[in-house]
Structures are given as C-alpha cells and as structure tokens.
Amino acid sequence: MTTTLYVCTTCRAGQELPEDAVRPGTHLLNALEAQGTPDGVEIIPVKCLSACSNGAAVALSAPGKWTYVYGRMTTEDAADILAGAAKYAASEDGFVPWRERPEQFRKQSLARIPPFQMPLEAAE
Amino acid sequence: MTTTLYVCTTCRAGQELPEDAVRPGTHLLNALEAQGTPDGVEIIPVKCLSACSNGAAVALSAPGKWTYVYGRMTTEDAADILAGAAKYAASEDGFVPWRERPEQFRKQSLARIPPFQMPLEAAE
C-alpha cells in the first residue's frame, strides 16, 4: 500500500515574503524531490495543509495507517523526513517506535489521526 | 458515510496537573457527549492525538473527505465543535466554506490532510 508524503507548498514558515517569492514550503518540496523518494513512498504537493502558524508542514498517510502531521520543517530536514517516511512505509499501522523516529519527528509533531476501521479498544 | 469526531482525552492544555487529575481533554469529551452528537457524527475518544502543545485537540474525519485537526479547544467550545461537525458531515468532501465554519474552527486549525484518492489536480 503506497504511503503518501504530503508537502505543503504554500507554507511561509513565519517569514514575511513578497507575493511572488518562492515559499519555504516549495523549497522543502524541491529538496525532498531532489533526494529521491524511498520505496513505497509518493510525494504529493498540496497547496495548503492549514498548519500555517507551524509551517513548513508535511503529512504522512496511507490507507489503514495512522496519519502523522509534522511542522516547522526546513530544507535541512529533508533527509530526516525521507528516512521517517521510509520507516512509516515499512510499518504495519504507521506507528514507528519512538526511538526509531528521526529527531525532528519526535520534536515537531503537530497531530496524528487514527486510521479508519481502527478497533475501538485501540483508540480509547 | 459516518463522520468521526476524535477527541483527545489526555490533553493537558498546557496545565500543570496531578497525575490522577481529570485532563482537560476528558472534560471536553464529557461536554461534547453531554450535548449529544449531530446526525451522522460519531464521537471516538483517543488517548493521544500528538497535538500536546496545542491541546485540547479534536479531529474530524470521514472516508473520502479531508481530515481536519483543531487545537486549543475548551469545554466552552463544545457547541461550536458539534455545529462544525454537523456541517462537515453534511459536506461532500469535508470542505465547509470559510464563513460557515464556527469561529474557533477558523482560528484554531492545526492541520488538514487530503483524502485518499484525491484527484491530483486538486492537491497541487
């Protein structure tokens, strides 16, 4: 099942920018695409992930898995994001043990959302 | 298609609390359940939505729709959360026009995540 790495291309990351400036979110997208995606991961650019006060933002999602959203990412985090995406893709339910997550994923979580059809006892 | 309103029950909402204290997230869950859920909406408590620095947090999700995560919610927002959930449930793709969203949803968005199988042109 393909993992999607959503990348917000319009994130300003708190910067005051001219209207036609390339946004930090787009710089991050370019940095990620330049490094190449891990097996089973597809990068999809999104115009807005509505995490504007915590950009640049990315999200990891796959059918049947927890969705994770991370914020305050920069181009310097591209390698960590891709490493984290690979571990997410290899996981059964999206849950990667804490110590195996890249540091930025441990520190910069904005949210996680349960998968559909999750057994209720797991959510409670 | 049922809409799920996830409510994080462990959110401390920035408060220093004794270990056995009822968390603000649980108070919010109780306030939501006390008001009754709108048609087509199911409340599911979740132990952690990983939005700890922006709690109390809730999320709206349904198959085929955008997922939305909101933070910094209190029991006073319960009626607005349920009104917003009803509008989300009635929407085709999870997108509720800006002016129709409860004020707290306009101000306290933490993130939104595209649905699976979204046409690529909508995401770009």
PDB file of C-alpha atoms in Angstrom:
ATOM      1  CA  MET A   1       0.000   0.000   0.000  1.00  0.00           C
ATOM      2  CA  THR A   2       1.577   3.263  -1.099  1.00  0.00           C
ATOM      3  CA  THR A   3       2.499   5.817   1.547  1.00  0.00           C
ATOM      4  CA  THR A   4       1.802   9.421   0.658  1.00  0.00           C
ATOM      5  CA  LEU A   5       4.080  12.200   1.838  1.00  0.00           C
ATOM      6  CA  TYR A   6       2.077  15.404   1.506  1.00  0.00           C
ATOM      7  CA  VAL A   7       4.148  18.567   1.340  1.00  0.00           C
ATOM      8  CA  CYS A   8       2.539  21.980   1.769  1.00  0.00           C
ATOM      9  CA  THR A   9       3.928  24.207  -0.977  1.00  0.00           C
ATOM     10  CA  THR A  10       2.500  27.487   0.267  1.00  0.00           C
ATOM     11  CA  CYS A  11       3.943  27.478   3.797  1.00  0.00           C
ATOM     12  CA  ARG A  12       5.631  30.772   4.624  1.00  0.00           C
ATOM     13  CA  ALA A  13       7.226  29.340   7.786  1.00  0.00           C
ATOM     14  CA  GLY A  14       6.598  32.604   9.571  1.00  0.00           C
ATOM     15  CA  GLN A  15       8.532  34.671   7.049  1.00  0.00           C
ATOM     16  CA  GLU A  16       7.408  37.972   5.554  1.00  0.00           C
ATOM     17  CA  LEU A  17       7.741  37.357   1.824  1.00  0.00           C
ATOM     18  CA  PRO A  18       6.887  39.172  -1.408  1.00  0.00           C
ATOM     19  CA  GLU A  19       3.762  37.729  -3.003  1.00  0.00           C
ATOM     20  CA  ASP A  20       5.713  36.174  -5.882  1.00  0.00           C
ATOM     21  CA  ALA A  21       8.536  34.752  -3.743  1.00  0.00           C
ATOM     22  CA  VAL A  22       9.115  31.020  -3.721  1.00  0.00           C
ATOM     23  CA  ARG A  23       7.703  29.838  -0.420  1.00  0.00           C
ATOM     24  CA  PRO A  24       9.685  27.837   2.144  1.00  0.00           C
ATOM     25  CA  GLY A  25       7.195  25.005   1.609  1.00  0.00           C
ATOM     26  CA  THR A  26       8.124  24.853  -2.075  1.00  0.00           C
ATOM     27  CA  HIS A  27      11.822  24.933  -1.225  1.00  0.00           C
ATOM     28  CA  LEU A  28      11.191  21.959   1.061  1.00  0.00           C
ATOM     29  CA  LEU A  29       9.302  20.112  -1.683  1.00  0.00           C
ATOM     30  CA  ASN A  30      12.202  20.685  -4.082  1.00  0.00           C
ATOM     31  CA  ALA A  31      14.735  19.464  -1.524  1.00  0.00           C
ATOM     32  CA  LEU A  32      12.689  16.314  -0.906  1.00  0.00           C
ATOM     33  CA  GLU A  33      12.222  15.555  -4.596  1.00  0.00           C
ATOM     34  CA  ALA A  34      15.916  16.165  -5.281  1.00  0.00           C
ATOM     35  CA  GLN A  35      16.877  13.431  -2.824  1.00  0.00           C
ATOM     36  CA  GLY A  36      14.555  10.858  -4.367  1.00  0.00           C
ATOM     37  CA  THR A  37      11.740   9.060  -2.574  1.00  0.00           C
ATOM     38  CA  PRO A  38      12.112   5.802  -0.672  1.00  0.00           C
ATOM     39  CA  ASP A  39      10.426   2.664  -1.999  1.00  0.00           C
ATOM     40  CA  GLY A  40       6.690   2.722  -1.454  1.00  0.00           C
ATOM     41  CA  VAL A  41       6.537   6.478  -0.834  1.00  0.00           C
ATOM     42  CA  GLU A  42       4.954   9.013  -3.157  1.00  0.00           C
ATOM     43  CA  ILE A  43       5.361  12.767  -2.674  1.00  0.00           C
ATOM     44  CA  ILE A  44       2.240  14.814  -3.357  1.00  0.00           C
ATOM     45  CA  PRO A  45       2.412  18.619  -3.211  1.00  0.00           C
ATOM     46  CA  VAL A  46      -0.592  20.265  -1.548  1.00  0.00           C
ATOM     47  CA  LYS A  47      -1.467  23.933  -1.710  1.00  0.00           C
ATOM     48  CA  CYS A  48      -2.331  24.207   1.965  1.00  0.00           C
ATOM     49  CA  LEU A  49      -2.277  21.834   4.914  1.00  0.00           C
ATOM     50  CA  SER A  50      -3.798  24.551   7.154  1.00  0.00           C
ATOM     51  CA  ALA A  51      -0.843  24.439   9.510  1.00  0.00           C
ATOM     52  CA  CYS A  52       0.115  27.998   8.616  1.00  0.00           C
ATOM     53  CA  SER A  53       1.384  29.045  12.039  1.00  0.00           C
ATOM     54  CA  ASN A  54       3.613  25.951  12.231  1.00  0.00           C
ATOM     55  CA  GLY A  55       4.912  25.630   8.661  1.00  0.00           C
ATOM     56  CA  ALA A  56       6.574  24.289   6.708  1.00  0.00           C
ATOM     57  CA  ALA A  57       4.343  21.260   7.179  1.00  0.00           C
ATOM     58  CA  VAL A  58       4.321  17.707   5.855  1.00  0.00           C
ATOM     59  CA  ALA A  59       1.996  14.767   6.456  1.00  0.00           C
ATOM     60  CA  LEU A  60       2.382  11.009   6.149  1.00  0.00           C
ATOM     61  CA  SER A  61      -0.656   8.941   5.307  1.00  0.00           C
ATOM     62  CA  ALA A  62      -1.557   5.500   3.993  1.00  0.00           C
ATOM     63  CA  PRO A  63      -4.800   3.527   3.920  1.00  0.00           C
ATOM     64  CA  GLY A  64      -5.250   1.650   7.189  1.00  0.00           C
ATOM     65  CA  LYS A  65      -2.464   3.521   8.984  1.00  0.00           C
ATOM     66  CA  TRP A  66      -2.302   6.400  11.446  1.00  0.00           C
ATOM     67  CA  THR A  67      -1.746   9.761   9.734  1.00  0.00           C
ATOM     68  CA  TYR A  68       1.012  11.995  11.103  1.00  0.00           C
ATOM     69  CA  VAL A  69       1.493  15.730  10.587  1.00  0.00           C
ATOM     70  CA  TYR A  70       4.801  17.468  11.272  1.00  0.00           C
ATOM     71  CA  GLY A  71       5.549  21.186  11.320  1.00  0.00           C
ATOM     72  CA  ARG A  72       8.406  23.676  11.447  1.00  0.00           C
ATOM     73  CA  MET A  73      10.342  21.718   8.828  1.00  0.00           C
ATOM     74  CA  THR A  74      13.115  23.224   6.703  1.00  0.00           C
ATOM     75  CA  THR A  75      15.162  22.039   3.746  1.00  0.00           C
ATOM     76  CA  GLU A  76      17.751  20.849   6.242  1.00  0.00           C
ATOM     77  CA  ASP A  77      15.217  18.288   7.470  1.00  0.00           C
ATOM     78  CA  ALA A  78      14.686  16.698   4.036  1.00  0.00           C
ATOM     79  CA  ALA A  79      16.863  13.644   4.682  1.00  0.00           C
ATOM     80  CA  ASP A  80      15.214  13.042   8.066  1.00  0.00           C
ATOM     81  CA  ILE A  81      11.745  13.411   6.597  1.00  0.00           C
ATOM     82  CA  LEU A  82      12.509  10.829   3.921  1.00  0.00           C
ATOM     83  CA  ALA A  83      14.084   8.467   6.460  1.00  0.00           C
ATOM     84  CA  GLY A  84      10.991   8.828   8.633  1.00  0.00           C
ATOM     85  CA  ALA A  85       8.741   8.265   5.627  1.00  0.00           C
ATOM     86  CA  ALA A  86      10.592   5.046   4.803  1.00  0.00           C
ATOM     87  CA  LYS A  87      10.105   3.742   8.339  1.00  0.00           C
ATOM     88  CA  TYR A  88       6.448   4.742   8.241  1.00  0.00           C
ATOM     89  CA  ALA A  89       6.023   2.934   4.911  1.00  0.00           C
ATOM     90  CA  ALA A  90       7.624  -0.189   6.349  1.00  0.00           C
ATOM     91  CA  SER A  91       5.413  -0.162   9.451  1.00  0.00           C
ATOM     92  CA  GLU A  92       2.227  -2.145   9.742  1.00  0.00           C
ATOM     93  CA  ASP A  93      -0.050   0.583  11.081  1.00  0.00           C
ATOM     94  CA  GLY A  94       2.001   3.770  10.732  1.00  0.00           C
ATOM     95  CA  PHE A  95       3.338   3.526  14.249  1.00  0.00           C
ATOM     96  CA  VAL A  96       7.132   3.734  14.351  1.00  0.00           C
ATOM     97  CA  PRO A  97       8.715   3.156  17.782  1.00  0.00           C
ATOM     98  CA  TRP A  98       9.726   6.433  19.411  1.00  0.00           C
ATOM     99  CA  ARG A  99      13.467   5.815  19.384  1.00  0.00           C
ATOM    100  CA  GLU A 100      13.454   4.896  15.711  1.00  0.00           C
ATOM    101  CA  ARG A 101      11.837   8.159  14.637  1.00  0.00           C
ATOM    102  CA  PRO A 102      14.012  10.957  13.286  1.00  0.00           C
ATOM    103  CA  GLU A 103      14.600  13.617  15.931  1.00  0.00           C
ATOM    104  CA  GLN A 104      12.522  16.183  14.081  1.00  0.00           C
ATOM    105  CA  PHE A 105       9.553  13.804  14.026  1.00  0.00           C
ATOM    106  CA  ARG A 106       9.866  13.342  17.781  1.00  0.00           C
ATOM    107  CA  LYS A 107      10.017  17.078  18.414  1.00  0.00           C
ATOM    108  CA  GLN A 108       7.781  18.618  15.764  1.00  0.00           C
ATOM    109  CA  SER A 109       4.586  16.598  15.796  1.00  0.00           C
ATOM    110  CA  LEU A 110       1.532  18.690  15.076  1.00  0.00           C
ATOM    111  CA  ALA A 111      -1.017  15.877  15.162  1.00  0.00           C
ATOM    112  CA  ARG A 112      -1.768  12.257  14.424  1.00  0.00           C
ATOM    113  CA  ILE A 113      -5.122  10.860  13.353  1.00  0.00           C
ATOM    114  CA  PRO A 114      -6.287   7.263  13.738  1.00  0.00           C
ATOM    115  CA  PRO A 115      -6.951   5.162  10.649  1.00  0.00           C
ATOM    116  CA  PHE A 116     -10.491   4.316   9.675  1.00  0.00           C
ATOM    117  CA  GLN A 117     -11.749   0.977  10.923  1.00  0.00           C
ATOM    118  CA  MET A 118      -9.425   1.128  13.899  1.00  0.00           C
ATOM    119  CA  PRO A 119     -10.518  -1.271  16.617  1.00  0.00           C
ATOM    120  CA  LEU A 120     -12.192   0.887  19.233  1.00  0.00           C
ATOM    121  CA  GLU A 121     -10.178  -0.574  22.081  1.00  0.00           C
ATOM    122  CA  ALA A 122      -7.037   0.817  20.441  1.00  0.00           C
ATOM    123  CA  ALA A 123      -8.435   4.317  20.369  1.00  0.00           C
ATOM    124  CA  GLU A 124      -9.766   4.508  23.863  1.00  0.00           C
TER     125      GLU A 124
ATOM    126  CA  MET B   1     -20.802   7.790   5.420  1.00  0.00           C
ATOM    127  CA  THR B   2     -20.265   8.322   9.120  1.00  0.00           C
ATOM    128  CA  THR B   3     -18.163  11.246  10.252  1.00  0.00           C
ATOM    129  CA  THR B   4     -15.840  10.585  13.163  1.00  0.00           C
ATOM    130  CA  LEU B   5     -15.100  13.271  15.728  1.00  0.00           C
ATOM    131  CA  TYR B   6     -11.942  12.186  17.505  1.00  0.00           C
ATOM    132  CA  VAL B   7     -11.412  13.739  20.919  1.00  0.00           C
ATOM    133  CA  CYS B   8      -8.057  13.503  22.661  1.00  0.00           C
ATOM    134  CA  THR B   9      -8.750  12.527  26.257  1.00  0.00           C
ATOM    135  CA  THR B  10      -5.233  13.022  27.604  1.00  0.00           C
ATOM    136  CA  CYS B  11      -4.691  16.656  26.560  1.00  0.00           C
ATOM    137  CA  ARG B  12      -3.391  18.761  29.421  1.00  0.00           C
ATOM    138  CA  ALA B  13      -3.985  22.009  27.520  1.00  0.00           C
ATOM    139  CA  GLY B  14      -0.790  23.440  28.920  1.00  0.00           C
ATOM    140  CA  GLN B  15      -1.833  22.935  32.533  1.00  0.00           C
ATOM    141  CA  GLU B  16       0.320  21.502  35.302  1.00  0.00           C
ATOM    142  CA  LEU B  17      -1.860  18.752  36.740  1.00  0.00           C
ATOM    143  CA  PRO B  18      -1.533  15.948  39.280  1.00  0.00           C
ATOM    144  CA  GLU B  19      -1.066  12.582  37.576  1.00  0.00           C
ATOM    145  CA  ASP B  20      -4.543  11.381  38.568  1.00  0.00           C
ATOM    146  CA  ALA B  21      -6.375  14.596  37.670  1.00  0.00           C
ATOM    147  CA  VAL B  22      -9.079  14.510  35.026  1.00  0.00           C
ATOM    148  CA  ARG B  23      -7.482  16.030  31.955  1.00  0.00           C
ATOM    149  CA  PRO B  24      -8.941  18.993  30.063  1.00  0.00           C
ATOM    150  CA  GLY B  25      -9.304  16.668  27.058  1.00  0.00           C
ATOM    151  CA  THR B  26     -11.569  14.372  29.075  1.00  0.00           C
ATOM    152  CA  HIS B  27     -13.591  17.334  30.305  1.00  0.00           C
ATOM    153  CA  LEU B  28     -14.050  18.338  26.673  1.00  0.00           C
ATOM    154  CA  LEU B  29     -15.117  14.805  25.737  1.00  0.00           C
ATOM    155  CA  ASN B  30     -17.687  14.821  28.545  1.00  0.00           C
ATOM    156  CA  ALA B  31     -19.025  18.209  27.462  1.00  0.00           C
ATOM    157  CA  LEU B  32     -19.384  17.029  23.875  1.00  0.00           C
ATOM    158  CA  GLU B  33     -21.116  13.789  24.824  1.00  0.00           C
ATOM    159  CA  ALA B  34     -23.448  15.632  27.184  1.00  0.00           C
ATOM    160  CA  GLN B  35     -24.729  17.773  24.339  1.00  0.00           C
ATOM    161  CA  GLY B  36     -25.463  14.808  22.079  1.00  0.00           C
ATOM    162  CA  THR B  37     -23.958  14.213  18.649  1.00  0.00           C
ATOM    163  CA  PRO B  38     -25.441  15.509  15.398  1.00  0.00           C
ATOM    164  CA  ASP B  39     -26.841  13.040  12.872  1.00  0.00           C
ATOM    165  CA  GLY B  40     -24.119  11.146  11.065  1.00  0.00           C
ATOM    166  CA  VAL B  41     -21.430  12.003  13.609  1.00  0.00           C
ATOM    167  CA  GLU B  42     -19.798   9.550  15.980  1.00  0.00           C
ATOM    168  CA  ILE B  43     -17.524  10.653  18.836  1.00  0.00           C
ATOM    169  CA  ILE B  44     -14.490   8.447  19.404  1.00  0.00           C
ATOM    170  CA  PRO B  45     -12.171   9.143  22.359  1.00  0.00           C
ATOM    171  CA  VAL B  46      -8.474   8.775  21.563  1.00  0.00           C
ATOM    172  CA  LYS B  47      -5.691   8.564  24.100  1.00  0.00           C
ATOM    173  CA  CYS B  48      -3.383  10.920  22.221  1.00  0.00           C
ATOM    174  CA  LEU B  49      -3.638  12.935  19.027  1.00  0.00           C
ATOM    175  CA  SER B  50       0.010  14.057  19.409  1.00  0.00           C
ATOM    176  CA  ALA B  51      -1.007  17.703  19.477  1.00  0.00           C
ATOM    177  CA  CYS B  52       0.187  18.065  23.050  1.00  0.00           C
ATOM    178  CA  SER B  53       1.463  21.640  22.791  1.00  0.00           C
ATOM    179  CA  ASN B  54      -1.837  22.768  21.266  1.00  0.00           C
ATOM    180  CA  GLY B  55      -4.424  20.789  23.262  1.00  0.00           C
ATOM    181  CA  ALA B  56      -7.166  20.136  23.854  1.00  0.00           C
ATOM    182  CA  ALA B  57      -7.391  18.717  20.341  1.00  0.00           C
ATOM    183  CA  VAL B  58     -10.145  17.225  18.206  1.00  0.00           C
ATOM    184  CA  ALA B  59     -10.188  15.872  14.654  1.00  0.00           C
ATOM    185  CA  LEU B  60     -12.899  15.390  12.061  1.00  0.00           C
ATOM    186  CA  SER B  61     -12.560  12.585   9.557  1.00  0.00           C
ATOM    187  CA  ALA B  62     -14.659  10.578   7.143  1.00  0.00           C
ATOM    188  CA  PRO B  63     -13.796   8.255   4.250  1.00  0.00           C
ATOM    189  CA  GLY B  64     -13.281  10.278   1.072  1.00  0.00           C
ATOM    190  CA  LYS B  65     -13.162  13.629   2.884  1.00  0.00           C
ATOM    191  CA  TRP B  66     -10.421  15.989   4.007  1.00  0.00           C
ATOM    192  CA  THR B  67      -9.444  15.433   7.640  1.00  0.00           C
ATOM    193  CA  TYR B  68      -9.277  18.498   9.908  1.00  0.00           C
ATOM    194  CA  VAL B  69      -7.498  18.875  13.240  1.00  0.00           C
ATOM    195  CA  TYR B  70      -8.299  21.680  15.676  1.00  0.00           C
ATOM    196  CA  GLY B  71      -6.451  22.662  18.830  1.00  0.00           C
ATOM    197  CA  ARG B  72      -6.723  24.852  21.906  1.00  0.00           C
ATOM    198  CA  MET B  73     -10.332  23.778  22.467  1.00  0.00           C
ATOM    199  CA  THR B  74     -12.119  24.057  25.804  1.00  0.00           C
ATOM    200  CA  THR B  75     -15.456  22.886  27.158  1.00  0.00           C
ATOM    201  CA  GLU B  76     -16.834  26.282  26.160  1.00  0.00           C
ATOM    202  CA  ASP B  77     -16.255  25.321  22.536  1.00  0.00           C
ATOM    203  CA  ALA B  78     -18.333  22.140  22.699  1.00  0.00           C
ATOM    204  CA  ALA B  79     -21.392  23.599  20.963  1.00  0.00           C
ATOM    205  CA  ASP B  80     -19.254  25.112  18.201  1.00  0.00           C
ATOM    206  CA  ILE B  81     -17.353  21.868  17.693  1.00  0.00           C
ATOM    207  CA  LEU B  82     -20.612  19.940  17.294  1.00  0.00           C
ATOM    208  CA  ALA B  83     -22.037  22.582  14.935  1.00  0.00           C
ATOM    209  CA  GLY B  84     -18.865  22.391  12.870  1.00  0.00           C
ATOM    210  CA  ALA B  85     -19.008  18.607  12.895  1.00  0.00           C
ATOM    211  CA  ALA B  86     -22.573  18.705  11.589  1.00  0.00           C
ATOM    212  CA  LYS B  87     -21.550  20.964   8.704  1.00  0.00           C
ATOM    213  CA  TYR B  88     -18.577  18.741   7.962  1.00  0.00           C
ATOM    214  CA  ALA B  89     -20.839  15.671   7.955  1.00  0.00           C
ATOM    215  CA  ALA B  90     -23.222  17.386   5.537  1.00  0.00           C
ATOM    216  CA  SER B  91     -20.427  18.412   3.166  1.00  0.00           C
ATOM    217  CA  GLU B  92     -19.446  16.397   0.131  1.00  0.00           C
ATOM    218  CA  ASP B  93     -15.689  16.380   0.661  1.00  0.00           C
ATOM    219  CA  GLY B  94     -15.206  17.786   4.139  1.00  0.00           C
ATOM    220  CA  PHE B  95     -14.728  21.303   2.877  1.00  0.00           C
ATOM    221  CA  VAL B  96     -17.062  23.775   4.605  1.00  0.00           C
ATOM    222  CA  PRO B  97     -16.993  27.333   3.224  1.00  0.00           C
ATOM    223  CA  TRP B  98     -14.921  29.643   5.424  1.00  0.00           C
ATOM    224  CA  ARG B  99     -17.777  31.870   6.536  1.00  0.00           C
ATOM    225  CA  GLU B 100     -19.904  28.906   7.560  1.00  0.00           C
ATOM    226  CA  ARG B 101     -17.280  27.490   9.890  1.00  0.00           C
ATOM    227  CA  PRO B 102     -17.549  28.142  13.623  1.00  0.00           C
ATOM    228  CA  GLU B 103     -15.151  30.893  14.671  1.00  0.00           C
ATOM    229  CA  GLN B 104     -12.962  28.504  16.649  1.00  0.00           C
ATOM    230  CA  PHE B 105     -12.520  26.306  13.567  1.00  0.00           C
ATOM    231  CA  ARG B 106     -11.408  29.347  11.582  1.00  0.00           C
ATOM    232  CA  LYS B 107      -8.927  30.405  14.236  1.00  0.00           C
ATOM    233  CA  GLN B 108      -7.625  27.168  15.717  1.00  0.00           C
ATOM    234  CA  SER B 109      -6.784  24.939  12.778  1.00  0.00           C
ATOM    235  CA  LEU B 110      -3.779  22.752  13.447  1.00  0.00           C
ATOM    236  CA  ALA B 111      -3.810  20.878  10.140  1.00  0.00           C
ATOM    237  CA  ARG B 112      -5.870  19.374   7.366  1.00  0.00           C
ATOM    238  CA  ILE B 113      -4.987  16.279   5.363  1.00  0.00           C
ATOM    239  CA  PRO B 114      -6.303  15.393   1.907  1.00  0.00           C
ATOM    240  CA  PRO B 115      -8.486  12.318   1.445  1.00  0.00           C
ATOM    241  CA  PHE B 116      -7.107   9.249  -0.253  1.00  0.00           C
ATOM    242  CA  GLN B 117      -7.828   9.008  -3.946  1.00  0.00           C
ATOM    243  CA  MET B 118      -7.981  12.784  -4.250  1.00  0.00           C
ATOM    244  CA  PRO B 119      -7.574  13.877  -7.847  1.00  0.00           C
ATOM    245  CA  LEU B 120      -4.016  15.154  -8.134  1.00  0.00           C
ATOM    246  CA  GLU B 121      -5.057  18.421  -9.737  1.00  0.00           C
ATOM    247  CA  ALA B 122      -6.956  19.287  -6.550  1.00  0.00           C
ATOM    248  CA  ALA B 123      -3.883  18.808  -4.417  1.00  0.00           C
ATOM    249  CA  GLU B 124      -1.404  20.737  -6.494  1.00  0.00           C
TER     250      GLU B 124
END
